[in-house]
PDB file of C-alpha atoms in Angstrom:
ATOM      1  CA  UNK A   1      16.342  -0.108  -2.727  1.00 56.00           C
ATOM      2  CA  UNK A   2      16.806   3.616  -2.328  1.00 65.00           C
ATOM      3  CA  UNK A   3      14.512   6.062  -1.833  1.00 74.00           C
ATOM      4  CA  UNK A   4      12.387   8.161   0.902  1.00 81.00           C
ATOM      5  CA  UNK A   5       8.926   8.134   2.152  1.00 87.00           C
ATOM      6  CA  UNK A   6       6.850  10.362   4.220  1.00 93.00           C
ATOM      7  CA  UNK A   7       4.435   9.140   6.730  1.00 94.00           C
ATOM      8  CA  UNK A   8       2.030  11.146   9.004  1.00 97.00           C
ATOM      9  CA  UNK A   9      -0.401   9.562  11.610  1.00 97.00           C
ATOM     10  CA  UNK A  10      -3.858  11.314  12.814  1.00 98.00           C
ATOM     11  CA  UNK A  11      -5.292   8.691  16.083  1.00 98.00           C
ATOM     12  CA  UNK A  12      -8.834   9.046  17.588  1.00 97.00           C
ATOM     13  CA  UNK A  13      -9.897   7.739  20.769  1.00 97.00           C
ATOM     14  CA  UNK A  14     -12.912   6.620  22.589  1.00 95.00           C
ATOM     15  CA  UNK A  15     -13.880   8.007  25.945  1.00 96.00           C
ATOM     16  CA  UNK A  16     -12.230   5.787  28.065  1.00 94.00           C
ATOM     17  CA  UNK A  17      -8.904   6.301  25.965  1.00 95.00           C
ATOM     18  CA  UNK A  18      -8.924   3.290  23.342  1.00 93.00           C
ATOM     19  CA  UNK A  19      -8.146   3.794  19.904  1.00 95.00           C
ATOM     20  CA  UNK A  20     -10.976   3.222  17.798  1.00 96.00           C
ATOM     21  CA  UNK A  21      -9.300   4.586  14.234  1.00 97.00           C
ATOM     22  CA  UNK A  22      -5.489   5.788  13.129  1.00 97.00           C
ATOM     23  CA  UNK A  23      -4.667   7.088   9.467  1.00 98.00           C
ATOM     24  CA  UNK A  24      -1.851   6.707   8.132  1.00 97.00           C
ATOM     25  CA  UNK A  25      -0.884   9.299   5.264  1.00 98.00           C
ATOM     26  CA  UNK A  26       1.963   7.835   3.126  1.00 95.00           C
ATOM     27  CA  UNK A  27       3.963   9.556   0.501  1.00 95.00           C
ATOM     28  CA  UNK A  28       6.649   7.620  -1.072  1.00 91.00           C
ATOM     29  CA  UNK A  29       7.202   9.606  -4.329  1.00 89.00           C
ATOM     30  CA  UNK A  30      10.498   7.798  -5.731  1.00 84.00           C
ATOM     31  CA  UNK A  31      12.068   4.065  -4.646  1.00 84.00           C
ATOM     32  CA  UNK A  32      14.719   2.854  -6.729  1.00 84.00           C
ATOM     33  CA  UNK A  33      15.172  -0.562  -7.134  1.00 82.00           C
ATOM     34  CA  UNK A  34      17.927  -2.186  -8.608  1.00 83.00           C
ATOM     35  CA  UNK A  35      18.709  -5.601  -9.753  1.00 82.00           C
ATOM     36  CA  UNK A  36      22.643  -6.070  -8.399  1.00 83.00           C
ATOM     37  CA  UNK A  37      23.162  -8.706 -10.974  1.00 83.00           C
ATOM     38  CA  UNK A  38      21.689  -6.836 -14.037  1.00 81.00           C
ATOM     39  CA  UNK A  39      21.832  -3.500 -13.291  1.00 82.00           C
ATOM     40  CA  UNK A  40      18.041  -3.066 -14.407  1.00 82.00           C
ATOM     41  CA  UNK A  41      16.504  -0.540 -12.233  1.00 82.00           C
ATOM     42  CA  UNK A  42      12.388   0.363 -11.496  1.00 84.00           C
ATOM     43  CA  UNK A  43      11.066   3.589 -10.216  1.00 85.00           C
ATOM     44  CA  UNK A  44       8.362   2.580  -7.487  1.00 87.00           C
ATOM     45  CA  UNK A  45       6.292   5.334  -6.475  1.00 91.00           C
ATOM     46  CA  UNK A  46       3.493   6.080  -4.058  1.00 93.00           C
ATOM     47  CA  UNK A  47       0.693   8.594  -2.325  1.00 95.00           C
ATOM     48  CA  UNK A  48      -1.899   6.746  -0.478  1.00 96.00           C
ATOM     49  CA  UNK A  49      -4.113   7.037   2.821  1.00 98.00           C
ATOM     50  CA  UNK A  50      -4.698   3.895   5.117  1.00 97.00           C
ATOM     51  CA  UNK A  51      -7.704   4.271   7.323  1.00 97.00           C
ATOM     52  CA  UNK A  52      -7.944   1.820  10.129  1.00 97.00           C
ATOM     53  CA  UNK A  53     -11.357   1.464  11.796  1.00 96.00           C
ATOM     54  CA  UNK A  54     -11.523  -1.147  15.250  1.00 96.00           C
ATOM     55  CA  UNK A  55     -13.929  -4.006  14.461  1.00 93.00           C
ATOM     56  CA  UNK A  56     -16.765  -3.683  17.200  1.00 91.00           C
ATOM     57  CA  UNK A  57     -15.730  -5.867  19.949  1.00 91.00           C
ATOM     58  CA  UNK A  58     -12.392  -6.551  19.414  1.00 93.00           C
ATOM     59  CA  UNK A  59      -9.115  -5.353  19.538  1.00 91.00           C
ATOM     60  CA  UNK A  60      -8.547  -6.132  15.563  1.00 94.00           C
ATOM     61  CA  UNK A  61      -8.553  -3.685  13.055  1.00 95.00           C
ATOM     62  CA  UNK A  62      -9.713  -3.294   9.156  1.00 94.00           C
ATOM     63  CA  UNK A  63      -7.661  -1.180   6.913  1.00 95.00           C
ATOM     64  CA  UNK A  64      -8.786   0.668   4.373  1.00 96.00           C
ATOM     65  CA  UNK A  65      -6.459   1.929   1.340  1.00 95.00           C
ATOM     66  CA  UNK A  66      -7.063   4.892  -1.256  1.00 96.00           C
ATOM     67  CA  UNK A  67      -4.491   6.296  -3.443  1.00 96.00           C
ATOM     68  CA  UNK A  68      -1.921   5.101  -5.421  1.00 93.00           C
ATOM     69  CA  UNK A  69      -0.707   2.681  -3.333  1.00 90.00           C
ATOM     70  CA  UNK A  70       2.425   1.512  -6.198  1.00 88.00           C
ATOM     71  CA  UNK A  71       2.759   2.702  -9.471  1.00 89.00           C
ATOM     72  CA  UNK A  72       5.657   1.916 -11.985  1.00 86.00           C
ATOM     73  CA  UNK A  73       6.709   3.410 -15.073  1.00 76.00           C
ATOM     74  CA  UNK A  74       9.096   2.345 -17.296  1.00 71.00           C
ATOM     75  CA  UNK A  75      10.531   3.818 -20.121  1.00 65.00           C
ATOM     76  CA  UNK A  76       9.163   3.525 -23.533  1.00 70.00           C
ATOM     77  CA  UNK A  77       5.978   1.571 -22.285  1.00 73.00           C
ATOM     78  CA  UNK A  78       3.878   3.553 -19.328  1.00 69.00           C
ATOM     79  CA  UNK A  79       2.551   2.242 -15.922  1.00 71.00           C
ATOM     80  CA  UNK A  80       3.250  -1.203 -15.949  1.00 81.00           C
ATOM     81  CA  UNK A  81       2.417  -2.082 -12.822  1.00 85.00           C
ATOM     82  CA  UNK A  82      -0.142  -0.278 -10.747  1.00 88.00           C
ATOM     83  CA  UNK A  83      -1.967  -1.053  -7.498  1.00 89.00           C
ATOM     84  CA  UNK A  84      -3.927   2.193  -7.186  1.00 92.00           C
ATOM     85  CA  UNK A  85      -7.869   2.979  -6.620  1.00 94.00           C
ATOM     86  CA  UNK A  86      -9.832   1.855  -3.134  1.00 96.00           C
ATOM     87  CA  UNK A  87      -9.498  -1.157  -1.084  1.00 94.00           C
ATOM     88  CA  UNK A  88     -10.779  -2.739   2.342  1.00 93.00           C
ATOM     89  CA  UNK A  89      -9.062  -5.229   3.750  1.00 92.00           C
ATOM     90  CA  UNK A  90     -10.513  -7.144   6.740  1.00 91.00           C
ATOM     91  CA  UNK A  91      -7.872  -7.316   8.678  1.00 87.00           C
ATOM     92  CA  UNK A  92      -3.941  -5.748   9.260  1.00 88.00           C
ATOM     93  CA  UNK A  93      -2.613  -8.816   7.204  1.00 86.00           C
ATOM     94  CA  UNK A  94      -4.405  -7.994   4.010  1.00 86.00           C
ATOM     95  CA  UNK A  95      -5.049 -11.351   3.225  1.00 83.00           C
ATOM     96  CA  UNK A  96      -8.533 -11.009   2.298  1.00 86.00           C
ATOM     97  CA  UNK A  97     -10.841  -7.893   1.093  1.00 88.00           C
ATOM     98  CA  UNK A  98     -14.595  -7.154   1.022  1.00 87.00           C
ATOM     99  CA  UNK A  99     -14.419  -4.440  -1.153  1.00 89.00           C
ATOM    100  CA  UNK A 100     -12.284  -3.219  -4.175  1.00 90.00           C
ATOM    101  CA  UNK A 101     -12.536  -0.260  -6.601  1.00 93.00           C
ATOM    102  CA  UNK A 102      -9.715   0.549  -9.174  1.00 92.00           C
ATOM    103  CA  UNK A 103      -6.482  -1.765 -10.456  1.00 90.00           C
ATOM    104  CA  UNK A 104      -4.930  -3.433  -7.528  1.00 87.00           C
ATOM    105  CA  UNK A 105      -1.963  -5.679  -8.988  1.00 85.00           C
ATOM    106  CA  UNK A 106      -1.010  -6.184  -5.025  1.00 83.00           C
ATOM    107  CA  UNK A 107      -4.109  -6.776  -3.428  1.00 81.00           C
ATOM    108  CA  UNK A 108      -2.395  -9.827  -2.315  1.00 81.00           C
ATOM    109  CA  UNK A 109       0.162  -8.465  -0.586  1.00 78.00           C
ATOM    110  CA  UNK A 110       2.383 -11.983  -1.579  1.00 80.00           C
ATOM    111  CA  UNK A 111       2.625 -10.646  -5.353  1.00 82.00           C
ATOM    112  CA  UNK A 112       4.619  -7.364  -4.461  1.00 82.00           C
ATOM    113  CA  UNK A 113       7.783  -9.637  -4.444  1.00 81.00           C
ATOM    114  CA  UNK A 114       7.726 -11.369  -7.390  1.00 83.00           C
ATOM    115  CA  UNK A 115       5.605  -8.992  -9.654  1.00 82.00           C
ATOM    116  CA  UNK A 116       8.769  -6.285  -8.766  1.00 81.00           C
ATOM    117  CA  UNK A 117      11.592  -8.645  -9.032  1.00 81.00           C
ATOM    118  CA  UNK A 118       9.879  -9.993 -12.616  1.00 81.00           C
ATOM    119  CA  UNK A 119       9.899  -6.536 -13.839  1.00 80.00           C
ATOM    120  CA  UNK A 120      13.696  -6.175 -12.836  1.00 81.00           C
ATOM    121  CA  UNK A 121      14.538  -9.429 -14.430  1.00 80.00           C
ATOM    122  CA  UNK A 122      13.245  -8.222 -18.233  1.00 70.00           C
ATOM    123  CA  UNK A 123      16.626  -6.688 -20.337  1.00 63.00           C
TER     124      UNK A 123
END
């Protein structure tokens, strides 16, 4: 992997000096990744916001994503894989949502992996 990404953090805090919400602004706007064996390479590109709101009582946070969070073109055929639109996940994990609005091909963060490395494997 080569590339370079951007990132830019706004915190809030309660009275008594807690955080109660961060954003993270993320631009990412060229990856390369490269298959050593092959040779095959994948532009992976991304401009998202992640909102992070305290859950009342606790010291966990949700996470909110909007933007286009991946998004992959390759040549001859368009965006071919695309996790890009609105989604809130209930915790920092990600490993479960309440609430999803565009095409999200990694909701689960466990398919970034092997979606990426699938689309490196094709000649």
């Amino acid at each position: 992997m080569a590339g370079t990404v951007s990132d830019r953090f706004t915190v809030f805090f309660d009275a008594e000096g807690n955080v109660t919400r961060f954003t993270e602004f993320v631009s990412a706007p060229r990856d390369v990744w490269t298959n050593a064996e092959t040779g095959q390479s994948i532009v992976v590109r991304g401009h998202f916001v992640q909102i992070h709101n305290r859950i009342p009582g606790t010291d966990e946070f949700d996470r909110t994503v909007t933007g286009f969070r991946y998004m992959v073109n390759e040549p001859e055929e368009g965006v071919t894989i695309k996790d890009a639109g609105r989604i809130v996940y209930e915790d920092l994990n990600e490993s479960t949502w309440r609430d999803v609005a565009g095409r999200h091909d990694f909701a689960d963060e466990a398919l970034i992996g092997p979606t990426l490395c699938a689309a490196l494997a094709r000649p």
